[in-house]
Amino acid sequence: MADAQPPAEKVTAEAQRLKEMSHQAFFEAWITYVQGGTDRRTPREVQAAAFRSSEVASRTLAAADRAAREFKTVVARQDGESKREHQARISVFRTQLQDARQPIVAAVEDLAADEAEYLAQLDDEAFAQEWSAFVHAAAGSSRSGRDYVQGLAFRSPEVAQRTQALAVRMMRAPEGFLPAVEGETRKAHHARVTQLRSRLEAELRFLQYTLNYSVARWGRMPTAPNYRLQAMRLLAERYPEEFSRLRNAVREDARKAREEVRRQRRAERRAQARPAN
């Protein structure tokens, strides 16, 4: 017999309450839940469903990751507590955290699969708008994992290649994807461009791993990205006149080198022919 599901209206109300919390209050509510309680008179099955709901799941996973990093602060050593007793409590908490985290990860992955299906059916303009909004939000945040669901969706095998092509376009001409800011100084604009490029570089690394995995599944060895060639293309697009001048200079040097080799060979042939005459 399947487990009874908590009332949907109660889950929705609890998810909304969690969503409106400050970051620290949300983190403390999650820690209380992990350790077996709730932060108010809310049935655990209701709060469990709320923590993995579409509105809250990404935030919950970020809180779980923070708890894993800050476990010594979460489970602080008490007065008079021995080191062994403290380590025992930490071990219990880590087990509790792992058990609580697994359903959240599964929920995020399910939500990401639905989001990837949605992204795959978008036209190019709508897809670009979704990707731009995601990248700008990530670039403007100091916290990783701000939206696990959409990040996983964009890196899914169904849309990763499309995402990569768009990310490369943005890297080449980021100004075309930056919203205008009235009164913005040149320095501030440059900072926004730099921030966006940094985020795009990170996403391109993730996407390359996704695409390599897809290739490897078919028994083919993935090729490493040619960063030198990519850099040359970016330079040619950003500084076309300088790139053209350098390319012509290199071609001229190569032509002179070839002519010098030909002269040397002709001289050698003439030198070899003289004794025969």
Short mmCIF file of C-alpha atoms in Angstrom, two decimals:
data_model
loop_
_atom_site.label_atom_id
_atom_site.label_comp_id
_atom_site.label_asym_id
_atom_site.label_seq_id
_atom_site.Cartn_x
_atom_site.Cartn_y
_atom_site.Cartn_z
CA MET A 1 0.00 0.00 0.00
CA ALA A 2 1.43 3.39 -0.95
CA ASP A 3 2.15 5.89 1.82
CA ALA A 4 -0.54 8.51 2.28
CA GLN A 5 0.43 11.89 0.88
CA PRO A 6 0.03 14.97 3.12
CA PRO A 7 -2.72 17.41 2.13
CA ALA A 8 -1.57 19.51 -0.82
CA GLU A 9 -2.88 22.77 0.64
CA LYS A 10 -0.83 22.27 3.82
CA VAL A 11 2.31 21.51 1.83
CA THR A 12 1.78 24.62 -0.33
CA ALA A 13 1.30 26.81 2.75
CA GLU A 14 4.41 25.41 4.41
CA ALA A 15 6.47 25.81 1.23
CA GLN A 16 5.38 29.44 1.02
CA ARG A 17 6.34 30.00 4.66
CA LEU A 18 9.78 28.48 4.09
CA LYS A 19 10.25 30.46 0.89
CA GLU A 20 9.64 33.76 2.71
CA MET A 21 12.17 33.03 5.47
CA SER A 22 15.51 34.77 5.78
CA HIS A 23 18.53 32.69 4.83
CA GLN A 24 19.56 32.03 8.42
CA ALA A 25 16.01 31.20 9.58
CA PHE A 26 15.61 28.77 6.66
CA PHE A 27 18.94 27.13 7.51
CA GLU A 28 17.96 26.71 11.15
CA ALA A 29 14.57 25.26 10.15
CA TRP A 30 16.37 22.74 7.91
CA ILE A 31 18.81 21.77 10.70
CA THR A 32 15.90 21.24 13.10
CA TYR A 33 14.20 19.04 10.50
CA VAL A 34 17.40 17.04 9.86
CA GLN A 35 17.74 16.35 13.58
CA GLY A 36 14.24 14.92 13.77
CA GLY A 37 11.98 17.83 14.67
CA THR A 38 10.19 20.77 13.08
CA ASP A 39 10.57 24.47 13.82
CA ARG A 40 6.89 24.78 14.72
CA ARG A 41 3.81 22.58 15.14
CA THR A 42 3.98 21.22 11.62
CA PRO A 43 3.78 17.48 10.87
CA ARG A 44 7.14 16.20 9.62
CA GLU A 45 5.59 14.66 6.50
CA VAL A 46 4.20 18.10 5.56
CA GLN A 47 7.52 19.83 6.10
CA ALA A 48 9.37 17.04 4.27
CA ALA A 49 7.18 17.56 1.20
CA ALA A 50 7.58 21.34 1.45
CA PHE A 51 11.39 21.14 1.60
CA ARG A 52 11.46 19.16 -1.66
CA SER A 53 8.77 21.20 -3.44
CA SER A 54 9.59 22.99 -6.68
CA GLU A 55 9.59 26.40 -4.95
CA VAL A 56 12.03 25.38 -2.21
CA ALA A 57 14.07 22.37 -3.38
CA SER A 58 17.07 24.36 -4.70
CA ARG A 59 17.24 26.39 -1.50
CA THR A 60 17.00 23.23 0.58
CA LEU A 61 19.86 21.59 -1.29
CA ALA A 62 21.99 24.71 -0.79
CA ALA A 63 21.19 24.57 2.93
CA ALA A 64 22.13 20.88 3.04
CA ASP A 65 25.46 21.63 1.37
CA ARG A 66 26.11 24.46 3.82
CA ALA A 67 25.35 22.15 6.73
CA ALA A 68 27.87 19.62 5.38
CA ARG A 69 30.53 22.35 5.30
CA GLU A 70 29.68 23.87 8.69
CA PHE A 71 28.97 20.69 10.65
CA LYS A 72 31.38 21.67 13.46
CA THR A 73 29.44 24.88 14.00
CA VAL A 74 26.06 23.16 13.73
CA VAL A 75 27.09 20.46 16.20
CA ALA A 76 29.18 22.59 18.53
CA ARG A 77 31.08 20.99 21.37
CA GLN A 78 29.23 21.42 24.67
CA ASP A 79 30.69 22.34 28.03
CA GLY A 80 32.11 19.28 29.74
CA GLU A 81 31.65 17.13 26.64
CA SER A 82 34.54 14.84 25.80
CA LYS A 83 36.11 14.80 22.36
CA ARG A 84 34.82 11.26 21.81
CA GLU A 85 31.26 12.24 22.76
CA HIS A 86 31.44 15.23 20.43
CA GLN A 87 32.68 13.10 17.54
CA ALA A 88 29.84 10.65 18.19
CA ARG A 89 27.26 13.44 17.91
CA ILE A 90 28.91 14.69 14.71
CA SER A 91 28.73 11.19 13.22
CA VAL A 92 25.04 10.95 14.08
CA PHE A 93 24.38 14.35 12.49
CA ARG A 94 26.24 13.44 9.31
CA THR A 95 24.14 10.29 8.95
CA GLN A 96 20.96 12.28 9.57
CA LEU A 97 22.03 14.89 7.01
CA GLN A 98 22.81 12.29 4.36
CA ASP A 99 19.44 10.60 4.89
CA ALA A 100 17.59 13.92 4.71
CA ARG A 101 19.55 15.13 1.68
CA GLN A 102 18.89 12.12 -0.58
CA PRO A 103 15.16 12.85 -1.17
CA ILE A 104 16.03 16.50 -1.88
CA VAL A 105 18.58 15.51 -4.53
CA ALA A 106 16.05 13.13 -6.12
CA ALA A 107 13.43 15.89 -6.16
CA VAL A 108 15.85 18.38 -7.74
CA GLU A 109 16.80 15.87 -10.43
CA ASP A 110 13.13 15.17 -11.23
CA LEU A 111 12.38 18.87 -11.43
CA ALA A 112 15.44 19.38 -13.64
CA ALA A 113 14.25 16.67 -16.04
CA ASP A 114 10.90 18.44 -16.39
CA GLU A 115 12.65 21.78 -16.88
CA ALA A 116 14.95 20.30 -19.56
CA GLU A 117 11.90 19.00 -21.43
CA TYR A 118 10.39 22.49 -21.28
CA LEU A 119 13.62 24.14 -22.50
CA ALA A 120 13.99 21.69 -25.38
CA GLN A 121 10.69 22.76 -26.94
CA LEU A 122 11.43 26.51 -26.82
CA ASP A 123 12.30 28.45 -29.97
CA ASP A 124 15.74 30.07 -30.19
CA GLU A 125 14.65 33.48 -28.92
CA ALA A 126 12.80 32.12 -25.89
CA PHE A 127 15.65 29.72 -25.12
CA ALA A 128 18.15 32.59 -25.25
CA GLN A 129 16.00 34.63 -22.87
CA GLU A 130 15.81 31.77 -20.36
CA TRP A 131 19.57 31.13 -20.55
CA SER A 132 20.46 34.82 -20.28
CA ALA A 133 18.25 35.23 -17.21
CA PHE A 134 19.86 32.20 -15.57
CA VAL A 135 23.43 33.29 -16.31
CA HIS A 136 22.82 36.88 -15.17
CA ALA A 137 21.26 35.65 -11.91
CA ALA A 138 24.18 33.29 -11.31
CA ALA A 139 26.75 35.95 -12.22
CA GLY A 140 25.17 38.38 -9.78
CA SER A 141 25.17 35.94 -6.89
CA SER A 142 28.04 35.13 -4.55
CA ARG A 143 26.34 31.86 -3.57
CA SER A 144 26.82 28.70 -5.58
CA GLY A 145 23.81 26.52 -6.31
CA ARG A 146 21.42 29.46 -6.46
CA ASP A 147 19.14 27.50 -8.76
CA TYR A 148 20.14 23.87 -8.93
CA VAL A 149 17.08 22.89 -10.96
CA GLN A 150 17.58 25.22 -13.90
CA GLY A 151 21.37 24.72 -13.84
CA LEU A 152 20.94 20.95 -14.12
CA ALA A 153 18.35 21.40 -16.85
CA PHE A 154 20.60 23.57 -19.04
CA ARG A 155 23.43 21.04 -18.60
CA SER A 156 21.24 18.03 -19.37
CA PRO A 157 22.10 15.92 -22.44
CA GLU A 158 18.85 17.04 -24.10
CA VAL A 159 19.86 20.71 -24.35
CA ALA A 160 23.58 20.89 -23.43
CA GLN A 161 24.75 21.27 -27.02
CA ARG A 162 22.28 24.07 -27.65
CA THR A 163 23.29 25.74 -24.38
CA GLN A 164 26.97 25.48 -25.27
CA ALA A 165 26.47 27.13 -28.68
CA LEU A 166 24.59 30.02 -27.06
CA ALA A 167 27.20 30.39 -24.29
CA VAL A 168 29.97 30.63 -26.89
CA ARG A 169 28.03 33.38 -28.68
CA MET A 170 27.68 35.27 -25.42
CA MET A 171 31.40 34.90 -24.69
CA ARG A 172 32.24 36.39 -28.07
CA ALA A 173 29.87 39.35 -27.78
CA PRO A 174 28.73 39.75 -24.16
CA GLU A 175 27.65 43.37 -24.62
CA GLY A 176 24.78 42.23 -26.81
CA PHE A 177 23.39 40.16 -23.95
CA LEU A 178 23.82 42.71 -21.15
CA PRO A 179 20.78 44.79 -20.20
CA ALA A 180 21.39 48.51 -20.42
CA VAL A 181 21.91 50.40 -17.15
CA GLU A 182 21.18 54.12 -17.26
CA GLY A 183 24.06 56.29 -16.06
CA GLU A 184 26.47 53.35 -15.84
CA THR A 185 30.15 54.29 -15.90
CA ARG A 186 32.61 52.60 -18.24
CA LYS A 187 34.32 50.97 -15.25
CA ALA A 188 31.03 49.56 -13.93
CA HIS A 189 30.11 48.27 -17.36
CA HIS A 190 33.50 46.59 -17.72
CA ALA A 191 32.99 44.95 -14.32
CA ARG A 192 29.62 43.56 -15.43
CA VAL A 193 31.15 42.20 -18.64
CA THR A 194 33.99 40.58 -16.68
CA GLN A 195 31.54 39.06 -14.22
CA LEU A 196 29.40 37.66 -17.03
CA ARG A 197 32.42 36.21 -18.85
CA SER A 198 33.61 34.54 -15.65
CA ARG A 199 30.22 32.88 -15.17
CA LEU A 200 30.11 31.79 -18.80
CA GLU A 201 33.59 30.27 -18.56
CA ALA A 202 32.46 28.19 -15.59
CA GLU A 203 29.29 27.08 -17.36
CA LEU A 204 31.23 26.14 -20.51
CA ARG A 205 33.46 23.86 -18.44
CA PHE A 206 30.38 22.14 -16.98
CA LEU A 207 28.84 21.83 -20.44
CA GLN A 208 32.00 20.34 -21.90
CA TYR A 209 31.92 17.60 -19.27
CA THR A 210 28.27 16.91 -20.08
CA LEU A 211 28.97 16.64 -23.81
CA ASN A 212 32.07 14.51 -23.20
CA TYR A 213 29.98 12.12 -21.12
CA SER A 214 27.44 11.77 -23.92
CA VAL A 215 30.22 10.95 -26.39
CA ALA A 216 31.89 8.50 -24.00
CA ARG A 217 28.62 6.60 -23.53
CA TRP A 218 28.85 5.65 -27.22
CA GLY A 219 32.34 4.25 -26.76
CA ARG A 220 34.16 7.23 -28.26
CA MET A 221 36.99 9.04 -26.53
CA PRO A 222 36.06 12.71 -26.01
CA THR A 223 38.47 15.24 -27.42
CA ALA A 224 39.88 17.94 -25.18
CA PRO A 225 38.69 21.47 -26.01
CA ASN A 226 41.19 23.45 -28.08
CA TYR A 227 41.61 26.50 -25.84
CA ARG A 228 44.33 27.97 -28.07
CA LEU A 229 42.04 27.97 -31.09
CA GLN A 230 39.14 29.34 -29.06
CA ALA A 231 41.35 32.18 -27.77
CA MET A 232 42.48 33.01 -31.31
CA ARG A 233 38.87 33.20 -32.49
CA LEU A 234 37.94 35.51 -29.62
CA LEU A 235 40.93 37.77 -30.35
CA ALA A 236 40.03 37.92 -34.05
CA GLU A 237 36.48 38.98 -33.20
CA ARG A 238 37.43 41.48 -30.51
CA TYR A 239 40.42 43.06 -32.29
CA PRO A 240 39.91 42.30 -36.01
CA GLU A 241 42.30 44.98 -37.34
CA GLU A 242 45.15 44.04 -35.01
CA PHE A 243 44.57 40.34 -35.64
CA SER A 244 44.61 40.92 -39.41
CA ARG A 245 47.83 42.93 -39.14
CA LEU A 246 49.53 40.21 -37.10
CA ARG A 247 48.28 37.48 -39.43
CA ASN A 248 49.62 39.33 -42.48
CA ALA A 249 52.94 39.88 -40.71
CA VAL A 250 53.22 36.18 -39.92
CA ARG A 251 52.35 35.30 -43.51
CA GLU A 252 55.02 37.70 -44.79
CA ASP A 253 57.62 36.22 -42.44
CA ALA A 254 56.68 32.75 -43.65
CA ARG A 255 56.95 33.86 -47.30
CA LYS A 256 60.40 35.34 -46.69
CA ALA A 257 61.49 32.16 -44.94
CA ARG A 258 60.32 30.04 -47.88
CA GLU A 259 62.18 32.32 -50.32
CA GLU A 260 65.34 32.06 -48.24
CA VAL A 261 65.11 28.27 -48.25
CA ARG A 262 64.66 28.30 -52.05
CA ARG A 263 67.71 30.56 -52.48
CA GLN A 264 69.82 28.29 -50.33
CA ARG A 265 68.76 25.21 -52.28
CA ARG A 266 69.50 26.90 -55.63
CA ALA A 267 72.92 27.92 -54.35
CA GLU A 268 73.61 24.36 -53.19
CA ARG A 269 72.58 22.93 -56.57
CA ARG A 270 74.84 25.41 -58.41
CA ALA A 271 77.74 24.59 -56.11
CA GLN A 272 77.26 20.86 -56.73
CA ALA A 273 77.03 21.39 -60.53
CA ARG A 274 80.32 23.36 -60.91
CA PRO A 275 82.83 20.47 -60.41
CA ALA A 276 80.91 18.36 -62.95
CA ASN A 277 81.49 21.03 -65.63
#
